[in-house]
mmCIF file of C-alpha atoms in Angstrom:
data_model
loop_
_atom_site.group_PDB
_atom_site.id
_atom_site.type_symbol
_atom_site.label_atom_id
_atom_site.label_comp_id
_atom_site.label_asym_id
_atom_site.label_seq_id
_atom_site.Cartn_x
_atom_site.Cartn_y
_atom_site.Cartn_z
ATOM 1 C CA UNK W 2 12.929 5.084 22.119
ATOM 2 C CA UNK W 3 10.706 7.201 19.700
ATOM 3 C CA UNK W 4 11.952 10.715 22.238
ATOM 4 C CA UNK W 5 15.653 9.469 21.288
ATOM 5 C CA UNK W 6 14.495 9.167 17.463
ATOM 6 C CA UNK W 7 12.441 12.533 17.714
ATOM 7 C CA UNK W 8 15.232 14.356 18.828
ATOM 8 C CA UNK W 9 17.671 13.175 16.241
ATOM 9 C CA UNK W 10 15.323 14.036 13.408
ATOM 10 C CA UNK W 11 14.420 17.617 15.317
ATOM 11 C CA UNK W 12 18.177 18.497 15.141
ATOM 12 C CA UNK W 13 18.960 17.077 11.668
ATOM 13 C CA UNK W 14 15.911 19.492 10.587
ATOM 14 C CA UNK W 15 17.693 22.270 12.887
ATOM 15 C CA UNK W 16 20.990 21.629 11.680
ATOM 16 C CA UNK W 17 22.698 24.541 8.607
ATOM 17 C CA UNK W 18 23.228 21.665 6.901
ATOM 18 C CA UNK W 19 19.783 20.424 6.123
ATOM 19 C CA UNK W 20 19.478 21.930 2.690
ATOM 20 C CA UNK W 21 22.253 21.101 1.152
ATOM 21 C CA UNK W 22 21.850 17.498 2.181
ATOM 22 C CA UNK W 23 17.754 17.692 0.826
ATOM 23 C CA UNK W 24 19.428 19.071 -2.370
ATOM 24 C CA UNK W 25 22.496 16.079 -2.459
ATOM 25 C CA UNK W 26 19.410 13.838 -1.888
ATOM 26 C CA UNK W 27 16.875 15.069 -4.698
ATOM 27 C CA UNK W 28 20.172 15.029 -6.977
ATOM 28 C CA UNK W 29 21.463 11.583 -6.076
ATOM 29 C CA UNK W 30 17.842 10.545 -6.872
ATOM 30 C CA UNK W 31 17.955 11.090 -10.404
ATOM 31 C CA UNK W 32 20.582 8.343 -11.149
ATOM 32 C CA UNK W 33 20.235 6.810 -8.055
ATOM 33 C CA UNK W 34 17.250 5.669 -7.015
ATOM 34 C CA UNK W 35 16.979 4.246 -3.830
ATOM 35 C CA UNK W 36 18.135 7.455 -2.151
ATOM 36 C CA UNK W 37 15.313 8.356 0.065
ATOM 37 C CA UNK W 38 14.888 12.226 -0.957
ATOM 38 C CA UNK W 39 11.166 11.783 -1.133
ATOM 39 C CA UNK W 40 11.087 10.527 2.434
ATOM 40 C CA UNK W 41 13.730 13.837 3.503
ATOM 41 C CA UNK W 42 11.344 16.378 1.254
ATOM 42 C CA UNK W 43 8.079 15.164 3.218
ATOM 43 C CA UNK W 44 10.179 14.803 6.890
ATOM 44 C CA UNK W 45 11.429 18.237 6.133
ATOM 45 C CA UNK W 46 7.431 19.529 5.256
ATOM 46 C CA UNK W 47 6.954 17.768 8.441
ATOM 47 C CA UNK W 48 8.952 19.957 10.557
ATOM 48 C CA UNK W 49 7.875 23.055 8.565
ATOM 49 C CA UNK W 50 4.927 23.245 10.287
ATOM 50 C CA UNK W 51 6.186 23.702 13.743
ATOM 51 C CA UNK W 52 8.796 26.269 11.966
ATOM 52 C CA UNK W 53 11.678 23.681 12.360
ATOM 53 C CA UNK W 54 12.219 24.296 8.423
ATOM 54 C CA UNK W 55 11.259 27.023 5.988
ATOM 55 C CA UNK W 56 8.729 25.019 3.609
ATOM 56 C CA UNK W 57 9.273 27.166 1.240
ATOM 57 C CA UNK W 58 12.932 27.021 0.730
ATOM 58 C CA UNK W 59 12.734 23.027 1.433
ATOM 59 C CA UNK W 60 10.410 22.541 -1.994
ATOM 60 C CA UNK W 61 12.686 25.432 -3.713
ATOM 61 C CA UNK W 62 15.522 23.348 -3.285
ATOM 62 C CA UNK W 63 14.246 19.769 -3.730
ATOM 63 C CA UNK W 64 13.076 20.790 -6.876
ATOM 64 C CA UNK W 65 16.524 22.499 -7.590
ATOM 65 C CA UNK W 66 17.713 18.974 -6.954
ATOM 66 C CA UNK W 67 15.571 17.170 -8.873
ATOM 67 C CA UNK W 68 16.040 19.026 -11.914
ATOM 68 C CA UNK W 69 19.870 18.983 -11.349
ATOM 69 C CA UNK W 70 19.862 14.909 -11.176
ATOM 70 C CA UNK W 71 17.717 14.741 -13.801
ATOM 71 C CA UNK W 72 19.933 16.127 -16.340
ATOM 72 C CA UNK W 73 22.827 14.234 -15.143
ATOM 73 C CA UNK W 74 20.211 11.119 -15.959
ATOM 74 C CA UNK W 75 19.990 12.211 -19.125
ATOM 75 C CA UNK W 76 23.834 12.470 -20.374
ATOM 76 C CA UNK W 77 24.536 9.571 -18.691
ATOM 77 C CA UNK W 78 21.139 7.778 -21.205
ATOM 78 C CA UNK W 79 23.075 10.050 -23.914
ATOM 79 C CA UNK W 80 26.539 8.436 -23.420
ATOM 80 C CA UNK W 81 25.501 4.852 -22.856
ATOM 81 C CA UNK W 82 22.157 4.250 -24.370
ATOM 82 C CA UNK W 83 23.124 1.419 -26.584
ATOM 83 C CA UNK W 84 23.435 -0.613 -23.374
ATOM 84 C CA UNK W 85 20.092 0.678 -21.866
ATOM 85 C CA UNK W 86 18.496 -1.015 -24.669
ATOM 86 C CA UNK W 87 17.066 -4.057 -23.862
ATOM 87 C CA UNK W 88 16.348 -3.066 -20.462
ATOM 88 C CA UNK W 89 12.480 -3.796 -19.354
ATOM 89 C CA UNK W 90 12.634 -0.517 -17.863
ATOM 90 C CA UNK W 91 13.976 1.527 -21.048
ATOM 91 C CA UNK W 92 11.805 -0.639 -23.637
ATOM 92 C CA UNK W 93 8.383 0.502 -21.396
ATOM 93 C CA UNK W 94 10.226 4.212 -20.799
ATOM 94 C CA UNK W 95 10.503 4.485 -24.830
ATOM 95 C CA UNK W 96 6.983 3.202 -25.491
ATOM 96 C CA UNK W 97 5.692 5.618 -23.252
ATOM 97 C CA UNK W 98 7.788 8.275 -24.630
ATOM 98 C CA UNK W 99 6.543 7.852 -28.101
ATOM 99 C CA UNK W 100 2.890 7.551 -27.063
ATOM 100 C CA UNK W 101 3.578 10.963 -24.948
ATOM 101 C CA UNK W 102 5.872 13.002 -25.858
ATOM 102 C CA UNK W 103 8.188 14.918 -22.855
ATOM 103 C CA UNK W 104 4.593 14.836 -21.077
ATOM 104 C CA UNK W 105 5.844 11.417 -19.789
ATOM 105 C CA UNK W 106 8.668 12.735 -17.950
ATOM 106 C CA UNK W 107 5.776 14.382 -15.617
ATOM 107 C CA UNK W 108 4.398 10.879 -15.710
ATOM 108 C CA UNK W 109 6.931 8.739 -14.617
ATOM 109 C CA UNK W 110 7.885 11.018 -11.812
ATOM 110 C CA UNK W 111 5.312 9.342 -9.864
ATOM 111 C CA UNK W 112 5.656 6.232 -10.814
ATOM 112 C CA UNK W 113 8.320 4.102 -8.830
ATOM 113 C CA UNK W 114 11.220 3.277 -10.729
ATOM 114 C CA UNK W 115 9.629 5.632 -13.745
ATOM 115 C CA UNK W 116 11.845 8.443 -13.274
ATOM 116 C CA UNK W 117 14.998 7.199 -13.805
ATOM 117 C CA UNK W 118 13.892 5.061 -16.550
ATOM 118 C CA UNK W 119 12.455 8.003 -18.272
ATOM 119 C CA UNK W 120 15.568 10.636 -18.249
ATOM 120 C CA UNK W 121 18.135 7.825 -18.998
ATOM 121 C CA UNK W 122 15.616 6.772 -22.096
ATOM 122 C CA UNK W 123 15.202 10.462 -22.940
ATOM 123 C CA UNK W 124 18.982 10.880 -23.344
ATOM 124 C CA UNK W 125 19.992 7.343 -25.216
ATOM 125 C CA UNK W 126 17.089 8.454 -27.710
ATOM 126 C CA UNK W 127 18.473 11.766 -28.125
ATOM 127 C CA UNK W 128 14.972 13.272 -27.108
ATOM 128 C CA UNK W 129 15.921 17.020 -27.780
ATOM 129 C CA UNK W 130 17.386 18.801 -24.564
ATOM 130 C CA UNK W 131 15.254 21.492 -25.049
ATOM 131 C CA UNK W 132 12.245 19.729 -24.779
ATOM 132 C CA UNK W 133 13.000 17.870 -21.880
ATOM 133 C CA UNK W 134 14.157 21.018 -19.976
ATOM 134 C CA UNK W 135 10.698 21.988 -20.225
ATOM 135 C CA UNK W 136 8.747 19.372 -19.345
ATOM 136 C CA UNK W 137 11.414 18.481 -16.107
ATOM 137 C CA UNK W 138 11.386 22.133 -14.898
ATOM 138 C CA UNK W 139 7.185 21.078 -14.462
ATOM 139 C CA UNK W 140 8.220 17.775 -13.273
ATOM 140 C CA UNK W 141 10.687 18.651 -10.751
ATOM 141 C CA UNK W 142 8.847 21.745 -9.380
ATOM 142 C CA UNK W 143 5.023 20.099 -8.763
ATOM 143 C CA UNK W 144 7.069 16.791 -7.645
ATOM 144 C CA UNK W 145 9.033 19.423 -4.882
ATOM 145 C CA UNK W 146 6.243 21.087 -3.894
ATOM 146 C CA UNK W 147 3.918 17.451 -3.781
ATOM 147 C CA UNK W 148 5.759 15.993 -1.638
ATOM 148 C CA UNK W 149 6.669 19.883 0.650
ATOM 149 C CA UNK W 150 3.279 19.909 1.118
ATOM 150 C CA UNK W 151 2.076 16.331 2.111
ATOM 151 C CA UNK W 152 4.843 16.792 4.771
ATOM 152 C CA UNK W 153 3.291 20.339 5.651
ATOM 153 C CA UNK W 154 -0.298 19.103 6.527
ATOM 154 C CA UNK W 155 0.713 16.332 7.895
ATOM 155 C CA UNK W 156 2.740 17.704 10.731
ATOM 156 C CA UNK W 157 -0.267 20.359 10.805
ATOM 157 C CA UNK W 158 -2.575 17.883 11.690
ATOM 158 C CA UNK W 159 -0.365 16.092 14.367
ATOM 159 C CA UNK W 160 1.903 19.292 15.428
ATOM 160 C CA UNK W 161 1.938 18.006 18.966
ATOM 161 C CA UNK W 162 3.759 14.746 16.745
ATOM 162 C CA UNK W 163 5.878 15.366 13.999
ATOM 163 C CA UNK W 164 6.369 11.520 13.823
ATOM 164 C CA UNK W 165 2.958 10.770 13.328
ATOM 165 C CA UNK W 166 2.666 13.283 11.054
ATOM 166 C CA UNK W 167 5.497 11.742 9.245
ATOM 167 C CA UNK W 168 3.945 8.294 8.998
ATOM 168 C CA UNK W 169 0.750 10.411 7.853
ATOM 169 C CA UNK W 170 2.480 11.910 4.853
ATOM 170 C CA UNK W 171 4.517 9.075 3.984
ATOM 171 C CA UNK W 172 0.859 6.872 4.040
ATOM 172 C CA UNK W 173 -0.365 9.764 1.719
ATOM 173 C CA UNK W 174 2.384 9.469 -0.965
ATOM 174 C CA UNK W 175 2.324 5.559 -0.523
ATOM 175 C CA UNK W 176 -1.340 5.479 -1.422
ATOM 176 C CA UNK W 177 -0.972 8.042 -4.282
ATOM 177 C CA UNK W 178 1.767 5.986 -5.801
ATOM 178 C CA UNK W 179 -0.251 3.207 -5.392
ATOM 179 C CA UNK W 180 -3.355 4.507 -7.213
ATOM 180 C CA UNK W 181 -1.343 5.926 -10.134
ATOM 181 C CA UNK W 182 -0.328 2.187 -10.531
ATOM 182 C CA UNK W 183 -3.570 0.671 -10.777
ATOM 183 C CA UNK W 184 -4.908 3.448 -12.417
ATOM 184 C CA UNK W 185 -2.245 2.790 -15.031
ATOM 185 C CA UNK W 186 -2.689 -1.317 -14.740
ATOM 186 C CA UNK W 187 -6.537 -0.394 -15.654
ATOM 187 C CA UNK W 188 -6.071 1.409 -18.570
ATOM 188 C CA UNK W 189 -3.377 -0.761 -19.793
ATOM 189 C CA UNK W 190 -5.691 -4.096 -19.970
ATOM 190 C CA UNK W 191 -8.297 -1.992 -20.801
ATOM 191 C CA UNK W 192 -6.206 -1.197 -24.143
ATOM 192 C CA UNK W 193 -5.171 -4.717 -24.349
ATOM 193 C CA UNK W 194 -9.111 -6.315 -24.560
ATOM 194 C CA UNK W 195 -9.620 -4.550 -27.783
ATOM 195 C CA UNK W 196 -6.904 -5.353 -29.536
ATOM 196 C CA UNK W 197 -7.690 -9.126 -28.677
ATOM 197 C CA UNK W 198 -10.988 -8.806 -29.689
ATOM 198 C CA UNK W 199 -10.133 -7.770 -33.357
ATOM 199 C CA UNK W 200 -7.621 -11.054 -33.587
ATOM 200 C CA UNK W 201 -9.413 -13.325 -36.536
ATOM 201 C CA UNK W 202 -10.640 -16.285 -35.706
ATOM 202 C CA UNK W 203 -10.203 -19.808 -37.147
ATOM 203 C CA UNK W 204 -12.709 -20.505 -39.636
ATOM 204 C CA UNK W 205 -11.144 -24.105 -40.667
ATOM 205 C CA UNK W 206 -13.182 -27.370 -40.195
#
């Protein structure tokens, strides 16, 4: 079963077509999110280390992708924020924009669900286009080439197999996700504690 399941992936990665579907992934992402693009960029990084892929042309055109469904985030936040607004996701998106700044859009690209939240928040607050430009030309490119390369060494370090080296990559980006949260869960109570501390206390008797 896992020959029959190798082979299908080894001629998706062989097949013309295999760009073009990475970028349609990374773009569909944007707006989209449970497309699996992260899951195609590593595969693809994978497979780029037995020379089934260029890894180089795989992270050019995730990022491509990313930056190209990111803007299309953001007009579609410009056109309908006033519905966005009491979203859980847009309120914590705006908080973290204004404690931030476009830094956040680097941020939230590694936070699950934060990325979309972020560029449709971006646009409905008319964050200027500029500005986010910048910061998602650094957000799309290290998220491209993070996720390239995770791919890369894993299939490096099983070459003899890529689907262990899959499940290797994919268990590295699960567990970076997953420290970025608590990280983030950390310093959030951490911030809270203080603020409860300073609350006055009832003096009545």
């Amino acid at each position: 079963m896992s020959h029959a399941i190798l082979d299908l992936v080894q001629q998706a990665m062989a097949s013309p077509w295999l760009y073009a579907v990475l970028f349609g992934l990374a773009l569909l992402d944007g707006f989209f999110p449970i497309v699996p693009a992260e899951t195609a960029v590593i595969t693809a990084g994978v497979f780029a280390a037995s020379g089934e892929t260029n890894l180089a042309l795989v992270i050019v055109v995730a990022a491509l992708g990313a930056f190209a469904g990111d803007h299309i985030s953001y007009l579609i936040g410009n056109k309908s924020g006033g519905r966005l607004r009491n979203k859980k996701a847009f309120v914590w998106a705006r908080g973290a924009l204004e404690e931030r700044g476009g830094l956040v859009l680097v941020v939230a690209r590694y936070i699950p669900g934060g990325r979309t939240a972020t560029t449709l928040t971006m646009g409905a607050v008319r964050h200027p286009l500029r500005s986010f430009t910048f910061f998602d030309v650094i957000a799309a490119s290290s998220w491209a080439v993070y996720s390239g390369l995770i791919g890369f060494f894993g299939g490096m370090a099983f070459e003899n197999d890529p689907i262990k080296g899959l499940l290797l990559g994919l268990g590295i980006a699960v567990s970076i996700t997953a420290v970025v949260e608590i990280v983030r869960w950390i310093r959030k109570r951490r911030a809270i504690q203080p603020s409860s501390e300073r609350l006055p206390t009832d003096t009545s008797v």
